Short mmCIF file of C-alpha atoms in Angstrom, two decimals:
data_model
loop_
_atom_site.label_atom_id
_atom_site.label_comp_id
_atom_site.label_asym_id
_atom_site.label_seq_id
_atom_site.Cartn_x
_atom_site.Cartn_y
_atom_site.Cartn_z
CA GLY A 1 1.01 14.88 2.03
CA PRO A 2 -1.80 16.09 4.29
CA GLY A 3 -1.07 13.37 6.85
CA ALA A 4 2.53 14.56 7.32
CA MET A 5 1.51 18.19 7.62
CA ILE A 6 -1.40 17.53 9.97
CA ALA A 7 0.80 15.42 12.27
CA ARG A 8 3.36 18.23 12.50
CA LEU A 9 0.67 20.84 13.18
CA ILE A 10 -1.07 18.69 15.80
CA GLY A 11 2.29 18.21 17.53
CA ALA A 12 2.78 21.98 17.52
CA GLY A 13 -0.74 22.52 18.91
CA ASP A 14 -2.03 24.30 15.77
CA GLU A 15 -5.45 22.70 15.17
CA ARG A 16 -6.61 25.62 13.03
CA GLY A 17 -3.70 25.06 10.64
CA ALA A 18 -4.40 21.33 10.59
CA ASN A 19 -8.04 22.01 9.64
CA HIS A 20 -6.87 24.25 6.79
CA VAL A 21 -4.65 21.45 5.46
CA ALA A 22 -7.60 19.03 5.59
CA GLN A 23 -9.75 21.45 3.57
CA GLN A 24 -7.16 21.77 0.83
CA ALA A 25 -6.62 18.01 0.76
CA LEU A 26 -10.29 17.57 -0.18
CA VAL A 27 -9.63 19.54 -3.37
CA ILE A 28 -6.73 17.26 -4.29
CA SER A 29 -8.78 14.12 -3.59
CA ILE A 30 -11.58 15.27 -5.89
CA ALA A 31 -9.17 16.05 -8.74
CA PHE A 32 -7.21 12.80 -8.32
CA SER A 33 -10.23 10.51 -8.14
CA LEU A 34 -11.82 12.02 -11.25
CA LEU A 35 -8.56 11.60 -13.18
CA MET A 36 -8.33 7.92 -12.14
CA ALA A 37 -11.93 7.33 -13.16
CA VAL A 38 -11.29 8.71 -16.65
CA ILE A 39 -8.16 6.56 -17.06
CA GLY A 40 -10.04 3.44 -15.98
CA ILE A 41 -12.99 4.03 -18.29
CA PHE A 42 -10.98 4.59 -21.45
CA MET A 43 -7.74 2.64 -20.93
CA ALA A 44 -8.68 -0.59 -19.10
CA GLU A 45 -8.05 -2.92 -22.06
CA SER A 46 -4.86 -1.10 -23.06
CA ILE A 47 -3.39 -1.42 -19.56
CA LEU A 48 -3.97 -5.18 -19.46
CA GLY A 49 -2.91 -5.60 -23.07
CA LEU A 50 0.56 -4.30 -22.22
CA MET A 51 1.06 -7.37 -20.03
CA GLY A 52 0.61 -9.79 -22.94
CA LEU A 53 -2.33 -11.57 -21.31
CA GLU A 54 -4.75 -13.82 -23.15
CA GLU A 55 -7.92 -12.35 -24.63
CA ASP A 56 -10.30 -13.93 -22.12
CA VAL A 57 -8.20 -12.65 -19.23
CA ILE A 58 -8.21 -9.14 -20.70
CA ARG A 59 -11.96 -9.29 -21.25
CA GLU A 60 -12.70 -10.27 -17.64
CA GLY A 61 -9.93 -8.16 -16.15
CA ALA A 62 -10.91 -4.99 -18.01
CA VAL A 63 -14.37 -5.04 -16.45
CA TYR A 64 -12.83 -5.53 -13.01
CA ILE A 65 -10.26 -2.73 -13.18
CA ARG A 66 -12.70 -0.35 -14.89
CA ILE A 67 -14.99 -0.66 -11.89
CA GLN A 68 -12.02 -0.34 -9.53
CA PHE A 69 -10.73 2.81 -11.20
CA VAL A 70 -14.13 4.46 -11.12
CA GLY A 71 -14.33 3.39 -7.49
CA MET A 72 -11.19 5.45 -6.80
CA ILE A 73 -13.63 8.27 -6.14
CA PHE A 74 -14.63 6.47 -2.96
CA MET A 75 -11.17 5.09 -2.23
CA SER A 76 -9.57 8.53 -2.43
CA PHE A 77 -11.94 10.03 0.13
CA TRP A 78 -11.63 7.04 2.44
CA MET A 79 -7.82 7.23 2.37
CA LEU A 80 -8.00 10.95 3.07
CA SER A 81 -10.40 10.64 6.01
CA GLN A 82 -8.33 7.76 7.40
CA SER A 83 -5.13 9.78 7.02
CA ILE A 84 -6.65 12.80 8.80
CA MET A 85 -7.85 10.71 11.74
CA GLU A 86 -4.55 8.84 12.09
CA ALA A 87 -2.43 11.99 11.75
CA SER A 88 -4.42 13.59 14.57
CA GLY A 89 -3.67 10.56 16.76
CA ASP A 90 -6.88 8.55 16.34
CA ALA A 91 -6.05 5.13 14.88
CA VAL A 92 -8.88 3.30 16.66
CA THR A 93 -11.78 4.81 14.71
CA PRO A 94 -10.34 3.95 11.26
CA MET A 95 -9.68 0.42 12.54
CA ARG A 96 -13.29 0.02 13.69
CA ILE A 97 -14.62 1.33 10.38
CA THR A 98 -12.29 -0.98 8.43
CA ILE A 99 -13.31 -4.03 10.45
CA GLY A 100 -16.99 -3.27 9.94
CA THR A 101 -16.74 -2.65 6.22
CA ARG A 102 -14.50 -5.69 5.64
CA LEU A 103 -17.13 -7.87 7.31
CA VAL A 104 -19.63 -6.41 4.85
CA HIS A 105 -17.16 -7.14 2.05
CA MET A 106 -16.73 -10.76 3.15
CA ALA A 107 -20.48 -11.26 3.25
CA LEU A 108 -21.23 -9.45 0.00
CA SER A 109 -18.44 -10.88 -2.18
CA PRO A 110 -19.76 -14.46 -2.55
CA LEU A 111 -23.29 -13.17 -3.04
CA LEU A 112 -22.28 -11.01 -6.02
CA ILE A 113 -19.59 -13.31 -7.42
CA PHE A 114 -21.58 -16.57 -7.37
CA GLY A 115 -25.12 -15.17 -7.49
CA TRP A 116 -26.39 -16.70 -4.29
CA GLY A 117 -30.04 -16.15 -3.37
CA ILE A 118 -31.62 -13.11 -4.99
CA PHE A 119 -28.28 -11.69 -6.12
CA PRO A 120 -27.12 -11.85 -9.76
CA ASN A 121 -24.12 -13.98 -10.78
CA LEU A 122 -21.60 -11.26 -11.71
CA GLY A 123 -18.35 -13.23 -11.47
CA VAL A 124 -15.26 -11.03 -11.54
CA SER A 125 -17.39 -7.88 -11.77
CA GLY A 126 -19.10 -8.89 -8.54
CA ALA A 127 -15.74 -8.96 -6.76
CA ALA A 128 -15.03 -5.40 -7.88
CA LEU A 129 -18.52 -4.17 -6.97
CA ALA A 130 -18.26 -5.72 -3.50
CA ASN A 131 -14.98 -3.87 -2.98
CA ILE A 132 -16.52 -0.57 -4.08
CA ALA A 133 -19.57 -1.14 -1.87
CA ASP A 134 -17.53 -1.63 1.29
CA THR A 135 -15.28 1.34 0.45
CA SER A 136 -18.28 3.64 -0.08
CA ILE A 137 -19.62 2.61 3.32
CA ALA A 138 -16.22 3.38 4.86
CA VAL A 139 -16.26 6.83 3.22
CA LEU A 140 -19.68 7.66 4.62
CA PHE A 141 -18.69 6.66 8.15
CA GLY A 142 -15.27 8.30 7.89
CA LEU A 143 -16.60 11.66 6.75
CA TRP A 144 -19.42 11.46 9.30
CA VAL A 145 -16.91 10.88 12.13
CA LEU A 146 -14.76 13.79 10.98
CA PHE A 147 -17.39 16.42 10.30
CA SER A 148 -19.65 15.50 13.22
CA GLY A 149 -16.85 16.32 15.66
CA ARG A 150 -16.25 12.74 16.83
CA SER A 151 -12.53 12.70 15.99
CA ARG A 152 -9.57 14.37 17.69
CA LEU A 153 -9.31 16.82 14.82
CA ARG A 154 -12.71 18.35 14.10
CA PRO A 155 -12.49 19.69 10.54
CA THR A 156 -15.07 22.10 9.18
CA MET A 157 -15.54 23.85 5.86
CA LYS A 158 -16.00 27.24 7.53
CA GLY A 159 -13.72 29.85 6.08
CA PHE A 160 -12.72 27.62 3.19
CA TYR A 161 -10.81 29.20 0.33
CA LEU A 162 -8.54 27.80 -2.35
CA ASP A 163 -4.99 28.17 -1.02
CA LEU A 164 -2.63 27.52 -3.93
CA ASN A 165 0.44 27.78 -1.73
CA MET A 166 -0.89 25.14 0.65
CA LEU A 167 -1.92 22.93 -2.26
CA TRP A 168 1.63 23.09 -3.57
CA ARG A 169 3.10 22.29 -0.13
CA ILE A 170 0.87 19.20 0.10
CA LEU A 171 1.73 18.14 -3.44
CA ARG A 172 5.44 18.69 -2.85
CA ILE A 173 5.27 16.04 -0.12
CA GLY A 174 2.72 13.81 -1.82
CA ILE A 175 4.08 13.68 -5.38
CA PRO A 176 7.33 11.84 -4.48
CA ALA A 177 5.29 9.40 -2.36
CA SER A 178 2.92 8.89 -5.29
CA ILE A 179 5.84 8.31 -7.64
CA THR A 180 7.18 5.73 -5.17
CA GLY A 181 3.88 3.87 -5.43
CA MET A 182 3.91 4.10 -9.22
CA GLU A 183 7.49 2.85 -9.35
CA ARG A 184 6.44 -0.22 -7.37
CA SER A 185 3.30 -0.73 -9.46
CA PHE A 186 5.07 -0.49 -12.82
CA GLY A 187 7.91 -2.61 -11.45
CA ASN A 188 5.40 -5.28 -10.42
CA VAL A 189 3.90 -5.18 -13.91
CA MET A 190 7.34 -5.76 -15.40
CA VAL A 191 8.00 -8.62 -12.99
CA MET A 192 4.68 -10.22 -13.93
CA TRP A 193 5.73 -9.90 -17.57
CA PHE A 194 8.79 -12.04 -16.75
CA VAL A 195 6.61 -14.62 -14.96
CA VAL A 196 3.94 -15.05 -17.67
CA PRO A 197 6.09 -17.20 -20.06
CA PHE A 198 6.47 -19.86 -17.34
CA GLY A 199 2.80 -20.78 -17.48
CA THR A 200 -0.47 -20.51 -15.60
CA PHE A 201 0.76 -22.16 -12.38
CA ALA A 202 3.68 -19.73 -12.18
CA VAL A 203 1.40 -16.71 -12.73
CA ALA A 204 -1.11 -17.99 -10.16
CA ALA A 205 1.63 -18.74 -7.63
CA HIS A 206 3.21 -15.31 -8.13
CA SER A 207 -0.15 -13.55 -7.68
CA LEU A 208 -0.94 -15.66 -4.63
CA MET A 209 2.49 -14.94 -3.17
CA ASN A 210 1.86 -11.22 -3.54
CA ARG A 211 -1.38 -11.55 -1.59
CA VAL A 212 0.23 -13.62 1.15
CA GLY A 213 3.08 -11.11 1.27
CA ASN A 214 0.65 -8.21 1.58
CA PHE A 215 -1.02 -9.98 4.50
CA MET A 216 2.34 -10.55 6.19
CA ARG A 217 3.31 -6.92 5.66
CA MET A 218 0.17 -5.49 7.25
CA PRO A 219 1.66 -5.27 10.77
CA ALA A 220 4.70 -3.44 9.36
CA MET A 221 2.48 -1.00 7.48
CA GLY A 222 0.41 -0.40 10.61
CA MET A 223 3.45 0.10 12.80
CA GLY A 224 5.06 2.25 10.14
CA ARG A 225 2.05 4.52 9.86
CA ALA A 226 1.81 4.76 13.65
CA SER A 227 5.50 5.57 14.01
CA GLY A 228 5.21 8.09 11.16
CA VAL A 229 2.38 9.91 12.93
CA LEU A 230 4.25 9.87 16.25
CA ALA A 231 7.47 11.00 14.58
CA GLY A 232 5.67 13.85 12.84
CA GLN A 233 3.96 14.95 16.03
CA ASN A 234 7.23 14.74 17.96
CA LEU A 235 9.04 16.82 15.36
CA GLY A 236 6.22 19.37 15.54
CA ALA A 237 6.62 19.39 19.33
CA GLY A 238 10.41 19.83 19.05
CA GLN A 239 11.30 16.29 20.20
CA PRO A 240 13.44 14.84 17.36
CA GLU A 241 15.08 12.10 19.48
CA ARG A 242 11.71 10.71 20.51
CA ALA A 243 10.74 10.79 16.84
CA GLU A 244 13.73 8.60 15.94
CA ARG A 245 13.07 6.19 18.81
CA THR A 246 9.53 5.48 17.60
CA GLY A 247 10.87 4.29 14.23
CA TRP A 248 13.46 1.91 15.65
CA VAL A 249 11.09 0.48 18.27
CA ALA A 250 8.38 -0.20 15.67
CA ALA A 251 10.88 -1.80 13.27
CA GLY A 252 12.22 -4.01 16.05
CA LEU A 253 8.76 -5.15 17.14
CA PHE A 254 7.80 -6.17 13.62
CA THR A 255 11.07 -8.03 13.10
CA VAL A 256 10.39 -10.11 16.20
CA ILE A 257 6.93 -10.95 14.83
CA MET A 258 8.45 -11.96 11.50
CA VAL A 259 11.01 -14.27 13.13
CA VAL A 260 8.16 -16.26 14.66
CA ALA A 261 6.00 -16.19 11.51
CA SER A 262 8.90 -17.10 9.21
CA THR A 263 9.76 -20.13 11.31
CA ALA A 264 6.20 -21.39 10.91
CA ILE A 265 6.24 -20.66 7.17
CA TRP A 266 9.46 -22.61 6.63
CA PHE A 267 7.92 -25.79 8.02
CA TRP A 268 4.33 -25.36 6.79
CA ALA A 269 4.60 -23.46 3.50
CA GLU A 270 2.65 -26.13 1.58
CA TYR A 271 -0.22 -25.98 4.05
CA VAL A 272 -0.41 -22.19 3.68
CA ILE A 273 -0.68 -22.44 -0.11
CA ARG A 274 -3.29 -25.21 0.11
CA LEU A 275 -5.53 -22.85 2.08
CA PHE A 276 -5.97 -20.94 -1.18
CA ASN A 277 -5.68 -23.67 -3.81
CA PRO A 278 -4.86 -27.40 -3.45
CA GLU A 279 -3.68 -27.85 -7.08
CA PRO A 280 -0.39 -29.82 -6.76
CA GLY A 281 1.46 -27.80 -9.42
CA LEU A 282 0.49 -24.54 -7.77
CA VAL A 283 1.35 -25.81 -4.29
CA GLU A 284 4.84 -26.85 -5.40
CA ILE A 285 5.73 -23.51 -6.98
CA GLY A 286 3.89 -21.43 -4.37
CA ALA A 287 5.59 -23.13 -1.43
CA ALA A 288 9.02 -22.53 -2.96
CA PHE A 289 8.12 -18.88 -3.56
CA LEU A 290 6.95 -18.56 0.03
CA ARG A 291 10.17 -19.96 1.49
CA ILE A 292 12.26 -17.63 -0.68
CA GLU A 293 10.13 -14.72 0.53
CA ILE A 294 11.18 -15.38 4.15
CA VAL A 295 14.28 -13.26 3.49
CA SER A 296 12.03 -10.35 2.54
CA PHE A 297 9.81 -10.85 5.57
CA MET A 298 12.85 -10.49 7.83
CA MET A 299 13.76 -7.19 6.14
CA PHE A 300 10.30 -5.65 6.02
CA GLY A 301 10.49 -4.33 9.57
CA ILE A 302 13.21 -1.96 8.41
CA VAL A 303 11.85 -1.31 4.91
CA ARG A 304 8.16 -0.72 5.56
CA VAL A 305 8.38 0.84 9.00
CA LEU A 306 11.22 3.24 8.28
CA MET A 307 9.83 4.16 4.86
CA ASN A 308 6.43 4.97 6.34
CA CYS A 309 8.15 6.84 9.14
CA LEU A 310 10.02 9.02 6.64
CA ASN A 311 6.82 9.59 4.67
CA GLY A 312 5.03 10.44 7.91
CA VAL A 313 7.43 13.29 8.65
CA GLY A 314 7.26 14.56 5.07
CA ASP A 315 10.68 13.34 3.85
CA THR A 316 9.28 11.54 0.80
CA MET A 317 12.13 12.11 -1.65
CA ILE A 318 14.45 9.46 -0.14
CA PRO A 319 11.84 6.64 -0.34
CA MET A 320 11.21 7.62 -3.96
CA LEU A 321 14.89 7.52 -4.89
CA THR A 322 15.48 4.32 -2.91
CA THR A 323 12.61 2.56 -4.66
CA LEU A 324 13.91 3.78 -8.02
CA ILE A 325 17.39 2.40 -7.32
CA SER A 326 16.34 -0.90 -5.77
CA MET A 327 13.47 -1.73 -8.10
CA TRP A 328 14.58 -0.40 -11.45
CA GLY A 329 18.31 -0.66 -10.82
CA VAL A 330 18.28 -4.07 -9.13
CA GLN A 331 14.98 -6.00 -9.17
CA VAL A 332 13.83 -5.60 -12.76
CA PRO A 333 17.22 -6.12 -14.52
CA LEU A 334 18.14 -8.94 -12.12
CA ALA A 335 14.81 -10.69 -12.76
CA TYR A 336 15.48 -10.46 -16.49
CA VAL A 337 18.99 -11.90 -16.14
CA LEU A 338 18.11 -14.70 -13.71
CA THR A 339 15.14 -15.95 -15.71
CA ARG A 340 17.08 -16.06 -18.98
CA SER A 341 20.69 -16.83 -18.18
CA SER A 342 20.52 -19.16 -15.18
CA ASP A 343 18.97 -22.44 -14.11
CA LEU A 344 16.67 -20.73 -11.61
CA GLY A 345 13.87 -20.20 -14.12
CA VAL A 346 10.81 -18.53 -12.60
CA TYR A 347 12.40 -18.74 -9.14
CA GLY A 348 14.90 -16.15 -10.32
CA VAL A 349 12.08 -13.60 -10.26
CA ARG A 350 11.49 -14.14 -6.55
CA TRP A 351 15.21 -13.96 -5.76
CA ALA A 352 15.43 -10.70 -7.69
CA LEU A 353 12.57 -9.30 -5.60
CA VAL A 354 14.36 -10.37 -2.42
CA ALA A 355 17.57 -8.66 -3.55
CA GLY A 356 15.69 -5.39 -4.07
CA VAL A 357 14.17 -5.57 -0.60
CA VAL A 358 17.58 -6.13 1.01
CA ILE A 359 18.99 -3.09 -0.83
CA ARG A 360 16.07 -0.96 0.37
CA ALA A 361 16.57 -2.13 3.96
CA ILE A 362 20.24 -1.14 3.94
CA ILE A 363 19.58 2.32 2.45
CA PHE A 364 16.69 3.11 4.79
CA ALA A 365 18.57 1.97 7.90
CA VAL A 366 21.65 4.06 7.06
CA TYR A 367 19.66 7.18 6.13
CA PHE A 368 17.38 6.93 9.15
CA LYS A 369 20.38 6.61 11.45
CA LEU A 370 22.06 9.66 9.92
CA GLY A 371 19.07 11.73 11.04
CA ARG A 372 18.89 14.27 8.23
CA TRP A 373 15.12 13.72 8.10
CA LYS A 374 14.82 15.34 11.55
CA ARG A 375 15.65 18.70 9.98
CA LYS A 376 13.17 18.36 7.12
CA GLN A 377 11.00 21.47 6.76
CA ILE A 378 7.55 21.09 5.21
#
């Protein structure tokens, strides 16, 4: 929400208005992070229990997600500071902060998980604490960069007042985007529920595939966020055609990257899976999952880039509706059908996910080309 508005205002040359949006966004971040912390503290076991997991998994997992939910206090402020910097046109500073804190994360994780040296052996809890530690460091640096005047937008709290109208404008953009995320999250929970009956290897392979997929999607997310900022600034500056061009160029660049990466994956899928776990049963299922996912990788340039571009200009309703149609109208029911009424077994889940991605790509491409988003008022 604030990112879309700040990009428009920066493009229009209204830094005072952009600062006001940033002030109001702080209020939303505080309220959201406290709500997430309460949910995590009191509902951790219930959330995991809905997935039908074994007791020992729930016991370990509840500790992990409880820490993560409480850590949303830090995550919320880091995402806000990152969004403000990127919307103002500064993507380099968030990148530097992320690189630094991830190096801290990589160093701290094994110390807390395995109890090396003077550190306690915390297991799964150590993984969560390491994540919160690096996020809190990112928050400190992010807020310091913003409020010390080292970013393109130099926010201050001078003249702050609670602007209910502005809060509603931010929420009107942000709520559909939030619902989009929740649709994906709940959809992923349902998909995992279909995978669980096929055994531990299937669950592990599915979880591993999601992590590999997230890694592969990072360039699309980065290009999408960049094109969204540029599109928002161009719309604010009265340049709608340039705004559209940024989306198509970014989508095309990522697709080229995916053609090269997918070719390598097709031939070396087993080697990729073995980097994480050499268990033969896991490698067999994981490699098959990875090759199926190549179809999704080829579509993600359109899906991720154009979706983030639409979110970046404040047109968040279409991504929400598209995700609703593709995930809950296609992916979830198709996963149910393919795992129970075909010979595909657990592989039907991955094909259902691919089908949903293809549907999203078609809808986003058609809508983006129509150009109605260029007239979106926020």
